[in-house]
């Protein structure tokens, strides 16, 4: 039923607005986590481990896997759910593959060169935390240091984290006018998803980040912006429908 409802909304079939209105009062309590990375980074394995960890704490989990769009069917090319066999039959877990509908750029791992330099363009600016998966392989510590140095350059305090592997912290710094403000300092974590290593630390970091967003008032601000955007979308769709009819 949930899958059918999602398809109904995705394809804007008759009655989807009424459906959204009916379910909206029950929304707003989920903790939404976004995970991205290049092919081969181990995203599906890590997500499977995270789902298991959250289910152990009796939380229900929904996974939305956004895949590149098929040029033929308009649907997702390959759902990551086929790689999450251990959790897909759990009644407390819902997994849905959704197409990007033309909004996804496929990243490829270069065979040579400095991979971190490639990540500078865009990705490094949007993440709230970084995970070096497959950390049992050679070069993992070096990659962690390179990412930390890059984050330090972005913040203006380069090399601050080299040689250490701290968890996240809320630090106090001065802005351009000299005022102090609490800021989230993105941590760099190590994990080996296929062995389940680092998963507990990752879950704890997600929880600390959510607490930071709540206590700083940023979560309320994010939700306010989402509500404004959703309201505008509803009004735009309704006016367009009225005009064309």
GROMACS .gro file of C-alpha atoms in nm:
model
  245
    1UNK     CA    1   0.000   0.000   0.000
    2UNK     CA    2   0.283   0.238   0.083
    3UNK     CA    3   0.456   0.163  -0.247
    4UNK     CA    4   0.133   0.227  -0.438
    5UNK     CA    5   0.078   0.554  -0.252
    6UNK     CA    6   0.429   0.673  -0.340
    7UNK     CA    7   0.374   0.585  -0.708
    8UNK     CA    8   0.045   0.771  -0.699
    9UNK     CA    9   0.214   1.087  -0.571
   10UNK     CA   10   0.520   1.052  -0.796
   11UNK     CA   11   0.305   1.029  -1.107
   12UNK     CA   12   0.049   1.283  -0.982
   13UNK     CA   13  -0.246   1.056  -1.041
   14UNK     CA   14  -0.597   1.178  -0.958
   15UNK     CA   15  -0.646   1.210  -0.584
   16UNK     CA   16  -0.279   1.246  -0.490
   17UNK     CA   17  -0.329   1.592  -0.339
   18UNK     CA   18  -0.602   1.456  -0.111
   19UNK     CA   19  -0.371   1.170  -0.013
   20UNK     CA   20  -0.092   1.410   0.079
   21UNK     CA   21  -0.333   1.621   0.283
   22UNK     CA   22  -0.451   1.313   0.472
   23UNK     CA   23  -0.102   1.190   0.569
   24UNK     CA   24   0.058   1.530   0.634
   25UNK     CA   25  -0.051   1.559   1.002
   26UNK     CA   26   0.143   1.241   1.077
   27UNK     CA   27   0.470   1.370   0.933
   28UNK     CA   28   0.756   1.567   1.085
   29UNK     CA   29   0.894   1.327   1.345
   30UNK     CA   30   1.135   1.129   1.128
   31UNK     CA   31   1.511   1.172   1.145
   32UNK     CA   32   1.617   1.193   0.782
   33UNK     CA   33   1.975   1.102   0.695
   34UNK     CA   34   2.126   1.147   0.349
   35UNK     CA   35   2.416   0.930   0.235
   36UNK     CA   36   2.607   0.981  -0.088
   37UNK     CA   37   2.937   0.884  -0.243
   38UNK     CA   38   3.097   0.745  -0.561
   39UNK     CA   39   3.026   0.394  -0.693
   40UNK     CA   40   3.214   0.130  -0.497
   41UNK     CA   41   3.230   0.330  -0.175
   42UNK     CA   42   3.019   0.070   0.004
   43UNK     CA   43   2.701   0.278   0.048
   44UNK     CA   44   2.458  -0.015   0.026
   45UNK     CA   45   2.659  -0.221   0.275
   46UNK     CA   46   2.680   0.070   0.519
   47UNK     CA   47   2.308   0.147   0.485
   48UNK     CA   48   2.228  -0.218   0.553
   49UNK     CA   49   2.438  -0.200   0.871
   50UNK     CA   50   2.271   0.125   0.977
   51UNK     CA   51   1.924  -0.020   0.921
   52UNK     CA   52   2.015  -0.317   1.142
   53UNK     CA   53   2.148  -0.086   1.414
   54UNK     CA   54   1.835   0.130   1.416
   55UNK     CA   55   1.609  -0.176   1.414
   56UNK     CA   56   1.799  -0.308   1.718
   57UNK     CA   57   1.683   0.008   1.897
   58UNK     CA   58   1.324  -0.069   1.785
   59UNK     CA   59   1.307   0.223   1.541
   60UNK     CA   60   1.123   0.173   1.213
   61UNK     CA   61   1.327   0.255   0.905
   62UNK     CA   62   1.251   0.364   0.551
   63UNK     CA   63   1.523   0.366   0.286
   64UNK     CA   64   1.481   0.574  -0.029
   65UNK     CA   65   1.743   0.474  -0.286
   66UNK     CA   66   1.768   0.739  -0.558
   67UNK     CA   67   1.905   0.587  -0.877
   68UNK     CA   68   1.989   0.730  -1.221
   69UNK     CA   69   1.685   0.745  -1.448
   70UNK     CA   70   1.639   0.496  -1.728
   71UNK     CA   71   1.615   0.676  -2.066
   72UNK     CA   72   1.365   0.411  -2.177
   73UNK     CA   73   1.122   0.354  -1.892
   74UNK     CA   74   1.178   0.672  -1.691
   75UNK     CA   75   1.224   0.456  -1.383
   76UNK     CA   76   1.524   0.365  -1.171
   77UNK     CA   77   1.794   0.166  -1.350
   78UNK     CA   78   1.890  -0.058  -1.058
   79UNK     CA   79   1.746  -0.058  -0.706
   80UNK     CA   80   1.994  -0.088  -0.420
   81UNK     CA   81   1.736  -0.297  -0.235
   82UNK     CA   82   1.868  -0.611  -0.408
   83UNK     CA   83   2.189  -0.563  -0.210
   84UNK     CA   84   2.009  -0.533   0.125
   85UNK     CA   85   1.876  -0.888   0.147
   86UNK     CA   86   1.925  -0.921   0.522
   87UNK     CA   87   1.678  -0.641   0.606
   88UNK     CA   88   1.434  -0.628   0.315
   89UNK     CA   89   1.197  -0.888   0.467
   90UNK     CA   90   1.184  -0.711   0.805
   91UNK     CA   91   0.826  -0.574   0.849
   92UNK     CA   92   0.974  -0.271   1.026
   93UNK     CA   93   1.180  -0.176   0.721
   94UNK     CA   94   1.056  -0.022   0.397
   95UNK     CA   95   1.290   0.015   0.098
   96UNK     CA   96   1.196   0.209  -0.214
   97UNK     CA   97   1.401   0.279  -0.524
   98UNK     CA   98   1.318   0.609  -0.689
   99UNK     CA   99   1.445   0.755  -1.014
  100UNK     CA  100   1.635   1.082  -1.016
  101UNK     CA  101   1.424   1.204  -1.309
  102UNK     CA  102   1.727   1.373  -1.463
  103UNK     CA  103   1.859   1.538  -1.147
  104UNK     CA  104   2.146   1.303  -1.060
  105UNK     CA  105   2.511   1.326  -1.172
  106UNK     CA  106   2.688   0.989  -1.179
  107UNK     CA  107   3.031   1.010  -1.016
  108UNK     CA  108   3.313   0.782  -1.126
  109UNK     CA  109   3.624   0.688  -0.933
  110UNK     CA  110   3.939   0.795  -1.121
  111UNK     CA  111   4.199   0.525  -1.173
  112UNK     CA  112   4.480   0.760  -1.081
  113UNK     CA  113   4.538   1.101  -0.932
  114UNK     CA  114   4.437   1.257  -0.604
  115UNK     CA  115   4.080   1.146  -0.536
  116UNK     CA  116   4.033   1.409  -0.269
  117UNK     CA  117   4.101   1.683  -0.523
  118UNK     CA  118   3.809   1.548  -0.727
  119UNK     CA  119   3.585   1.563  -0.421
  120UNK     CA  120   3.654   1.934  -0.375
  121UNK     CA  121   3.400   2.025  -0.641
  122UNK     CA  122   3.072   2.045  -0.456
  123UNK     CA  123   3.058   1.734  -0.240
  124UNK     CA  124   3.298   1.860   0.026
  125UNK     CA  125   3.084   2.168   0.077
  126UNK     CA  126   2.757   1.996   0.162
  127UNK     CA  127   2.835   1.708   0.398
  128UNK     CA  128   2.783   1.727   0.775
  129UNK     CA  129   3.017   1.436   0.838
  130UNK     CA  130   3.256   1.221   0.636
  131UNK     CA  131   3.309   0.846   0.648
  132UNK     CA  132   3.610   0.668   0.507
  133UNK     CA  133   3.472   0.319   0.449
  134UNK     CA  134   3.684   0.010   0.384
  135UNK     CA  135   3.925   0.161   0.636
  136UNK     CA  136   4.108  -0.172   0.669
  137UNK     CA  137   4.270  -0.105   0.334
  138UNK     CA  138   4.609   0.068   0.294
  139UNK     CA  139   4.592   0.445   0.266
  140UNK     CA  140   4.281   0.493   0.482
  141UNK     CA  141   4.460   0.699   0.749
  142UNK     CA  142   4.618   0.918   0.484
  143UNK     CA  143   4.280   0.981   0.323
  144UNK     CA  144   4.132   1.077   0.660
  145UNK     CA  145   4.413   1.327   0.712
  146UNK     CA  146   4.373   1.470   0.362
  147UNK     CA  147   4.002   1.525   0.417
  148UNK     CA  148   4.067   1.686   0.756
  149UNK     CA  149   4.327   1.916   0.605
  150UNK     CA  150   4.087   2.012   0.328
  151UNK     CA  151   3.813   2.087   0.580
  152UNK     CA  152   4.063   2.292   0.776
  153UNK     CA  153   4.147   2.497   0.466
  154UNK     CA  154   3.778   2.559   0.409
  155UNK     CA  155   3.738   2.681   0.766
  156UNK     CA  156   4.061   2.877   0.766
  157UNK     CA  157   4.238   2.657   1.023
  158UNK     CA  158   4.435   2.418   0.806
  159UNK     CA  159   4.618   2.124   0.964
  160UNK     CA  160   4.421   2.162   1.283
  161UNK     CA  161   4.312   1.798   1.274
  162UNK     CA  162   4.615   1.629   1.123
  163UNK     CA  163   4.733   1.348   1.344
  164UNK     CA  164   4.408   1.320   1.539
  165UNK     CA  165   4.075   1.153   1.480
  166UNK     CA  166   3.829   1.340   1.696
  167UNK     CA  167   3.460   1.286   1.710
  168UNK     CA  168   3.236   1.580   1.622
  169UNK     CA  169   3.225   1.882   1.844
  170UNK     CA  170   3.038   2.205   1.869
  171UNK     CA  171   3.301   2.475   1.867
  172UNK     CA  172   3.281   2.845   1.934
  173UNK     CA  173   3.433   3.076   1.676
  174UNK     CA  174   3.411   3.439   1.574
  175UNK     CA  175   3.241   3.561   1.262
  176UNK     CA  176   3.343   3.861   1.051
  177UNK     CA  177   3.194   4.100   1.305
  178UNK     CA  178   3.370   3.937   1.599
  179UNK     CA  179   3.060   3.772   1.744
  180UNK     CA  180   3.079   3.415   1.866
  181UNK     CA  181   2.852   3.144   1.733
  182UNK     CA  182   2.820   2.768   1.782
  183UNK     CA  183   2.912   2.578   1.466
  184UNK     CA  184   2.906   2.211   1.376
  185UNK     CA  185   3.255   2.090   1.295
  186UNK     CA  186   3.223   1.803   1.044
  187UNK     CA  187   3.400   1.494   1.178
  188UNK     CA  188   3.585   1.240   0.967
  189UNK     CA  189   3.508   0.883   1.075
  190UNK     CA  190   3.653   0.548   0.972
  191UNK     CA  191   3.448   0.234   0.916
  192UNK     CA  192   3.452  -0.113   0.766
  193UNK     CA  193   3.086  -0.167   0.680
  194UNK     CA  194   3.116  -0.529   0.568
  195UNK     CA  195   3.249  -0.615   0.916
  196UNK     CA  196   3.013  -0.383   1.101
  197UNK     CA  197   3.304  -0.176   1.233
  198UNK     CA  198   3.241   0.192   1.300
  199UNK     CA  199   2.862   0.162   1.265
  200UNK     CA  200   2.788   0.235   1.632
  201UNK     CA  201   3.007   0.546   1.621
  202UNK     CA  202   2.831   0.661   1.303
  203UNK     CA  203   2.485   0.619   1.458
  204UNK     CA  204   2.600   0.813   1.765
  205UNK     CA  205   2.735   1.092   1.545
  206UNK     CA  206   2.405   1.117   1.357
  207UNK     CA  207   2.230   1.153   1.694
  208UNK     CA  208   2.471   1.424   1.811
  209UNK     CA  209   2.424   1.615   1.487
  210UNK     CA  210   2.045   1.603   1.525
  211UNK     CA  211   2.077   1.728   1.883
  212UNK     CA  212   2.296   2.014   1.760
  213UNK     CA  213   2.039   2.110   1.496
  214UNK     CA  214   1.761   2.107   1.755
  215UNK     CA  215   1.945   2.301   2.024
  216UNK     CA  216   2.083   2.561   1.782
  217UNK     CA  217   1.741   2.624   1.630
  218UNK     CA  218   1.861   2.523   1.285
  219UNK     CA  219   1.625   2.226   1.262
  220UNK     CA  220   1.325   2.453   1.312
  221UNK     CA  221   1.464   2.687   1.047
  222UNK     CA  222   1.510   2.402   0.800
  223UNK     CA  223   1.155   2.281   0.854
  224UNK     CA  224   1.019   2.633   0.818
  225UNK     CA  225   1.190   2.668   0.480
  226UNK     CA  226   1.059   2.327   0.374
  227UNK     CA  227   0.704   2.426   0.468
  228UNK     CA  228   0.732   2.748   0.267
  229UNK     CA  229   0.867   2.558  -0.034
  230UNK     CA  230   0.598   2.292  -0.013
  231UNK     CA  231   0.326   2.553   0.021
  232UNK     CA  232   0.450   2.737  -0.286
  233UNK     CA  233   0.459   2.410  -0.481
  234UNK     CA  234   0.099   2.330  -0.388
  235UNK     CA  235  -0.020   2.677  -0.482
  236UNK     CA  236   0.170   2.668  -0.812
  237UNK     CA  237   0.027   2.327  -0.903
  238UNK     CA  238  -0.325   2.430  -0.809
  239UNK     CA  239  -0.316   2.757  -1.004
  240UNK     CA  240  -0.169   2.583  -1.309
  241UNK     CA  241  -0.442   2.318  -1.295
  242UNK     CA  242  -0.714   2.583  -1.270
  243UNK     CA  243  -0.573   2.781  -1.563
  244UNK     CA  244  -0.533   2.481  -1.795
  245UNK     CA  245  -0.871   2.336  -1.711
   0.00000   0.00000   0.00000
